[in-house]
PDB file of C-alpha atoms in Angstrom:
ATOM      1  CA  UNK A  11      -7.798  24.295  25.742  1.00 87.00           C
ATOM      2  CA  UNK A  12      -9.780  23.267  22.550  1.00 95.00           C
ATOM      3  CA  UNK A  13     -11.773  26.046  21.240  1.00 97.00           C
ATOM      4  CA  UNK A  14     -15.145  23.824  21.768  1.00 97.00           C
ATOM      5  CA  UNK A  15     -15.864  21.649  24.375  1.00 97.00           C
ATOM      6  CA  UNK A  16     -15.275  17.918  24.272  1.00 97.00           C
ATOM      7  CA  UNK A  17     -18.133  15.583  23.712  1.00 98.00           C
ATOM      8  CA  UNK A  18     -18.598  12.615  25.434  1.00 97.00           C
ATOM      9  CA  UNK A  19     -17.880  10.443  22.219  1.00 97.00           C
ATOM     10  CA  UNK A  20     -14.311   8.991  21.386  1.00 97.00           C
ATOM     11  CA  UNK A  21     -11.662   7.880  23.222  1.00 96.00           C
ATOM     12  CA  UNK A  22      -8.830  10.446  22.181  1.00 95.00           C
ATOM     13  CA  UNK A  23      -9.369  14.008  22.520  1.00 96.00           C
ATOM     14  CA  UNK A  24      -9.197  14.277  18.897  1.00 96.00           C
ATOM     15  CA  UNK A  25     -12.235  11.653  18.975  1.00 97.00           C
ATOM     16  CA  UNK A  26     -13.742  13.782  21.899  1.00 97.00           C
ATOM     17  CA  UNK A  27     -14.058  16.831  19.735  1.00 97.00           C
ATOM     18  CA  UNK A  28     -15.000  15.109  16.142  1.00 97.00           C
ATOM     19  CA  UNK A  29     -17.495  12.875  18.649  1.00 97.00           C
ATOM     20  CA  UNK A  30     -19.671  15.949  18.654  1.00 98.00           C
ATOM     21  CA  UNK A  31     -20.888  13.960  15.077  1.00 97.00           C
ATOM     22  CA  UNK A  32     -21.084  10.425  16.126  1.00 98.00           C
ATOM     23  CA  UNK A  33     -21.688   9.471  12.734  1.00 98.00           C
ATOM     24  CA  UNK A  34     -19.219  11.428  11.452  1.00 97.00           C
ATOM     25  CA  UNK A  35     -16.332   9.973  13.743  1.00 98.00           C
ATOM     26  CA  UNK A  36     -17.911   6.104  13.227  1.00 98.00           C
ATOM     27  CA  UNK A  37     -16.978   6.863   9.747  1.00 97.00           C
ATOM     28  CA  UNK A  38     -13.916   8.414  10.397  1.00 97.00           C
ATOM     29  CA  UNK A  39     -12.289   5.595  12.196  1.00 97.00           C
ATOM     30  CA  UNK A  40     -13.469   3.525  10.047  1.00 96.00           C
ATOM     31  CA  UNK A  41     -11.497   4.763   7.076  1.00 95.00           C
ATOM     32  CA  UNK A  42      -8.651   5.171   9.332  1.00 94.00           C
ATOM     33  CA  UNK A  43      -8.575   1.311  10.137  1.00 94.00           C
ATOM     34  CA  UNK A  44      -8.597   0.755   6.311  1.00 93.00           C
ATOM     35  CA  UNK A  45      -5.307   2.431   6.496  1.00 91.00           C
ATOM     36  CA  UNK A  46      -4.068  -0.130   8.980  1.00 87.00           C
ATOM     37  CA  UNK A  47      -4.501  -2.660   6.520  1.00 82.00           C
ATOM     38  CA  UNK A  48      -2.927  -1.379   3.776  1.00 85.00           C
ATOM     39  CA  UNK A  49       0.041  -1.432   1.104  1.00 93.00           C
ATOM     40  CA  UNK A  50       2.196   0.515   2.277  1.00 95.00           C
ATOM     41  CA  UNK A  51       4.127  -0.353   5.028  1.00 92.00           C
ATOM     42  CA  UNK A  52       3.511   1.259   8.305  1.00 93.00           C
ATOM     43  CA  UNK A  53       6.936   2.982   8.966  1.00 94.00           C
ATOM     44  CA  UNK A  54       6.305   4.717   5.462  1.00 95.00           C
ATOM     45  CA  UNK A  55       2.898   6.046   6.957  1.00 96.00           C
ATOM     46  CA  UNK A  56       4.324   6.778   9.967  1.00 95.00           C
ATOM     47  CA  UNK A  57       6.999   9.004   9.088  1.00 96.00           C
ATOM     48  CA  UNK A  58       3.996  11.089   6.445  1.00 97.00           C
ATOM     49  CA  UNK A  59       1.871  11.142   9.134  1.00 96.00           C
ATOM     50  CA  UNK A  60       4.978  12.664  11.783  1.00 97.00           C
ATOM     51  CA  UNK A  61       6.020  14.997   8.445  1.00 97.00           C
ATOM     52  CA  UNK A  62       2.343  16.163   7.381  1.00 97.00           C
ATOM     53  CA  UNK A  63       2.156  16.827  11.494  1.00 96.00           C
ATOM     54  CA  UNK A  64       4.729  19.439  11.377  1.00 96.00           C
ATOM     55  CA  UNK A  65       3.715  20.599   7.794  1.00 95.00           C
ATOM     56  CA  UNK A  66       0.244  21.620   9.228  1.00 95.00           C
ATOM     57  CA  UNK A  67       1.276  22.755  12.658  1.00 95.00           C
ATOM     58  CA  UNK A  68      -0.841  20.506  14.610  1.00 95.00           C
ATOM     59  CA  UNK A  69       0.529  20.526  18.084  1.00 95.00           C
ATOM     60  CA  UNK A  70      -1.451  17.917  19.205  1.00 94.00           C
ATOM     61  CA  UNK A  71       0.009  14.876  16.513  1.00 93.00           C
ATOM     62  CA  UNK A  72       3.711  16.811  16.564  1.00 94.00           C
ATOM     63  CA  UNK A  73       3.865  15.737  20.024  1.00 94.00           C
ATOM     64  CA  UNK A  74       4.868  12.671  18.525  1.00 91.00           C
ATOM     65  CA  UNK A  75       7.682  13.829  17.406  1.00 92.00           C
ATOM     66  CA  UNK A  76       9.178  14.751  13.985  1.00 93.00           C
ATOM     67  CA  UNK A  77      10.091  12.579  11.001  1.00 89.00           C
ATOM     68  CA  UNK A  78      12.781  10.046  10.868  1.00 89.00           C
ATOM     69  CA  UNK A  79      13.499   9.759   7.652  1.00 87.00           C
ATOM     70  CA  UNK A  80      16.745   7.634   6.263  1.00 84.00           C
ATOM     71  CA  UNK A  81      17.668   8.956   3.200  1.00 84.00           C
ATOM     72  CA  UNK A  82      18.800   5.359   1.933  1.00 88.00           C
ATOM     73  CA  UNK A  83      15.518   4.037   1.867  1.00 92.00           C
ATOM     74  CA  UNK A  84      14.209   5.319  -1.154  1.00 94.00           C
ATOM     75  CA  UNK A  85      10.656   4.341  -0.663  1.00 96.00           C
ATOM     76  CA  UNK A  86      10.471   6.026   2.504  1.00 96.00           C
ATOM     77  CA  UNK A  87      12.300   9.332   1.428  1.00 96.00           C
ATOM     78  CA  UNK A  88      10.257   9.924  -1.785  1.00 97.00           C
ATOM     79  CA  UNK A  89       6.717   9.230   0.026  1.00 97.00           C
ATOM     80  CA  UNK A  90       7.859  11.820   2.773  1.00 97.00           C
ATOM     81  CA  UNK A  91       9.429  14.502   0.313  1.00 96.00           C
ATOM     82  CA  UNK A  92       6.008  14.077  -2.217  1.00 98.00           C
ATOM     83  CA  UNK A  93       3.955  14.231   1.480  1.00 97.00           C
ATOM     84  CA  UNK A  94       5.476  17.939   1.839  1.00 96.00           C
ATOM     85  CA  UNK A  95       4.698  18.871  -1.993  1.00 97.00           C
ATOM     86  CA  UNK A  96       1.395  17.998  -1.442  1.00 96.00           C
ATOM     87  CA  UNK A  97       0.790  19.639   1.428  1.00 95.00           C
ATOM     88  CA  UNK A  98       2.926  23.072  -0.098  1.00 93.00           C
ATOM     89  CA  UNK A  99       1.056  23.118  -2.939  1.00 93.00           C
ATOM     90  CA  UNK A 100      -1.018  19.791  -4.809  1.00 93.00           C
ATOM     91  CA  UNK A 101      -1.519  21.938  -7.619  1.00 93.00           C
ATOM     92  CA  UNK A 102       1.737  22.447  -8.739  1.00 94.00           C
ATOM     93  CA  UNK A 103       3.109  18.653  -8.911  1.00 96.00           C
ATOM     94  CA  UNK A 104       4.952  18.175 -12.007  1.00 96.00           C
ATOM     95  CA  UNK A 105       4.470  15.393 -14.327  1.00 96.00           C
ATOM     96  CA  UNK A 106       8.169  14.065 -13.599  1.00 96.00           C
ATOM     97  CA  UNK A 107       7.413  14.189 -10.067  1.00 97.00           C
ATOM     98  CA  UNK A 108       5.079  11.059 -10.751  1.00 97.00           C
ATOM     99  CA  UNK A 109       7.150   9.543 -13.316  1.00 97.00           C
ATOM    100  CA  UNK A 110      10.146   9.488 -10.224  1.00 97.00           C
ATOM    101  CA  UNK A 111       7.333   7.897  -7.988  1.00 97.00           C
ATOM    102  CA  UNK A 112       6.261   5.017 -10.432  1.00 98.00           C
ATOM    103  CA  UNK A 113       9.634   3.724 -10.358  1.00 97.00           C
ATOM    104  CA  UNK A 114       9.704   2.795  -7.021  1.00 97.00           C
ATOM    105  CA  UNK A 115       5.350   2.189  -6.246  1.00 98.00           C
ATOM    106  CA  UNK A 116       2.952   1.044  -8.437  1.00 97.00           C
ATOM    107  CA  UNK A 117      -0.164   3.003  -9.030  1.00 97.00           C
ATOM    108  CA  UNK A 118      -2.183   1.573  -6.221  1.00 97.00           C
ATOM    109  CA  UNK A 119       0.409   2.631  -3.970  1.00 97.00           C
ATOM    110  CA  UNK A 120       0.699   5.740  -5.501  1.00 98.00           C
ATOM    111  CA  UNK A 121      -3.233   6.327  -4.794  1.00 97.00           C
ATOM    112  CA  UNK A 122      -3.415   4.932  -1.848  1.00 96.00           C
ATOM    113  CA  UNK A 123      -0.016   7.691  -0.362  1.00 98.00           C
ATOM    114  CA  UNK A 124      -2.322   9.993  -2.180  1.00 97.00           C
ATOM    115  CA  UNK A 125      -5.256   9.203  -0.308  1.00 97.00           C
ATOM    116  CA  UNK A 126      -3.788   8.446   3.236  1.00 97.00           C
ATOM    117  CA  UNK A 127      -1.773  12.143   2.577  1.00 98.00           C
ATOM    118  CA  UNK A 128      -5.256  14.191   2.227  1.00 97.00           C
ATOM    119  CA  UNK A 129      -6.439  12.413   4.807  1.00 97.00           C
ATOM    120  CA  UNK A 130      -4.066  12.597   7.609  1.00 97.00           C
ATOM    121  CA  UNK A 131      -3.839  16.290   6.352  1.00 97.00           C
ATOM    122  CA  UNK A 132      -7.429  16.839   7.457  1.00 97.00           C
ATOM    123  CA  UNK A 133      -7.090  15.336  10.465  1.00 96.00           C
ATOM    124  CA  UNK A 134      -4.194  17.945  11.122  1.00 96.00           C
ATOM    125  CA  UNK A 135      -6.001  20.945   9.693  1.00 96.00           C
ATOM    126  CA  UNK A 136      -9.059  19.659  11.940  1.00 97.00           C
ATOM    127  CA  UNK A 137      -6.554  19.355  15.395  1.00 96.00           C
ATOM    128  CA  UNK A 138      -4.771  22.708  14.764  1.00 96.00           C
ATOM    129  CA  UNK A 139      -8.077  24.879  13.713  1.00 97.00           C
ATOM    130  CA  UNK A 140      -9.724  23.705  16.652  1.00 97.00           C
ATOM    131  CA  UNK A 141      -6.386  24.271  18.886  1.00 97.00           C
ATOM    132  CA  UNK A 142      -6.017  20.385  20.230  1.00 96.00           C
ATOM    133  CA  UNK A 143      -3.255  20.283  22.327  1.00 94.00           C
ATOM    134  CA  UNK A 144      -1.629  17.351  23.724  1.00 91.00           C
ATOM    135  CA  UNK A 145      -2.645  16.436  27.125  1.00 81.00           C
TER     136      UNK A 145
END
């Protein structure tokens, strides 16, 4: 059980309990669709999303089980492996770090893993404060 109630708002229990600010989860999904759309490809946010799951111990999206990651893809491997750094600790990224990353995505890539990282870590921190469970 959630530790508030679900509002009538959203489809998803996540929805249910950020529908409590209708505004706030028109907004949300919103942004989230813009992800949909995007340049990386979706197995690459997939696997961040399954990693940044376990990374912030929300039971609710690691109920979709953990990250598949094949080592061989380089893409896929470095976006997962920075995913983790940023979560550990965003602060201390080294320089190099980014220089290894521009070698294989260009800067709008680069911000754009940046940006879907923070945000699918929020939506994380915001499942596993509020103790959403899957159903």
């Amino acid at each position: 059980m959630p530790r508030i109630i679900y509002s009538n708002n959203g489809a998803s229990p996540f929805e249910r309990l950020l529908g409590h600010n209708p505004d706030i989860l028109e907004a949300w999904n919103e942004l989230n669709k813009r992800f949909s759309s995007s340049l990386l490809d979706d197995e690459i946010k997939e696997q961040v999303r399954r990693t940044l799951a376990f990374c912030n111990g929300c039971e609710y999206h690691m109920a979709q089980g953990k990250a598949i990651v094949e080592r061989s893809n380089k893409r896929l491997a470095l976006a997962v492996d920075f995913a983790r750094m940023v979560t550990n600790n965003h602060l201390n990224i080294r320089d190099d770090v980014f220089d290894v990353m521009k070698a294989v995505f260009t800067d709008a890539e680069i911000a754009e893993l940046c940006a879907f990282i923070f945000f699918t870590n929020a939506s994380h921190k915001f499942g596993a404060t509020l103790k959403l469970k899957p159903e």
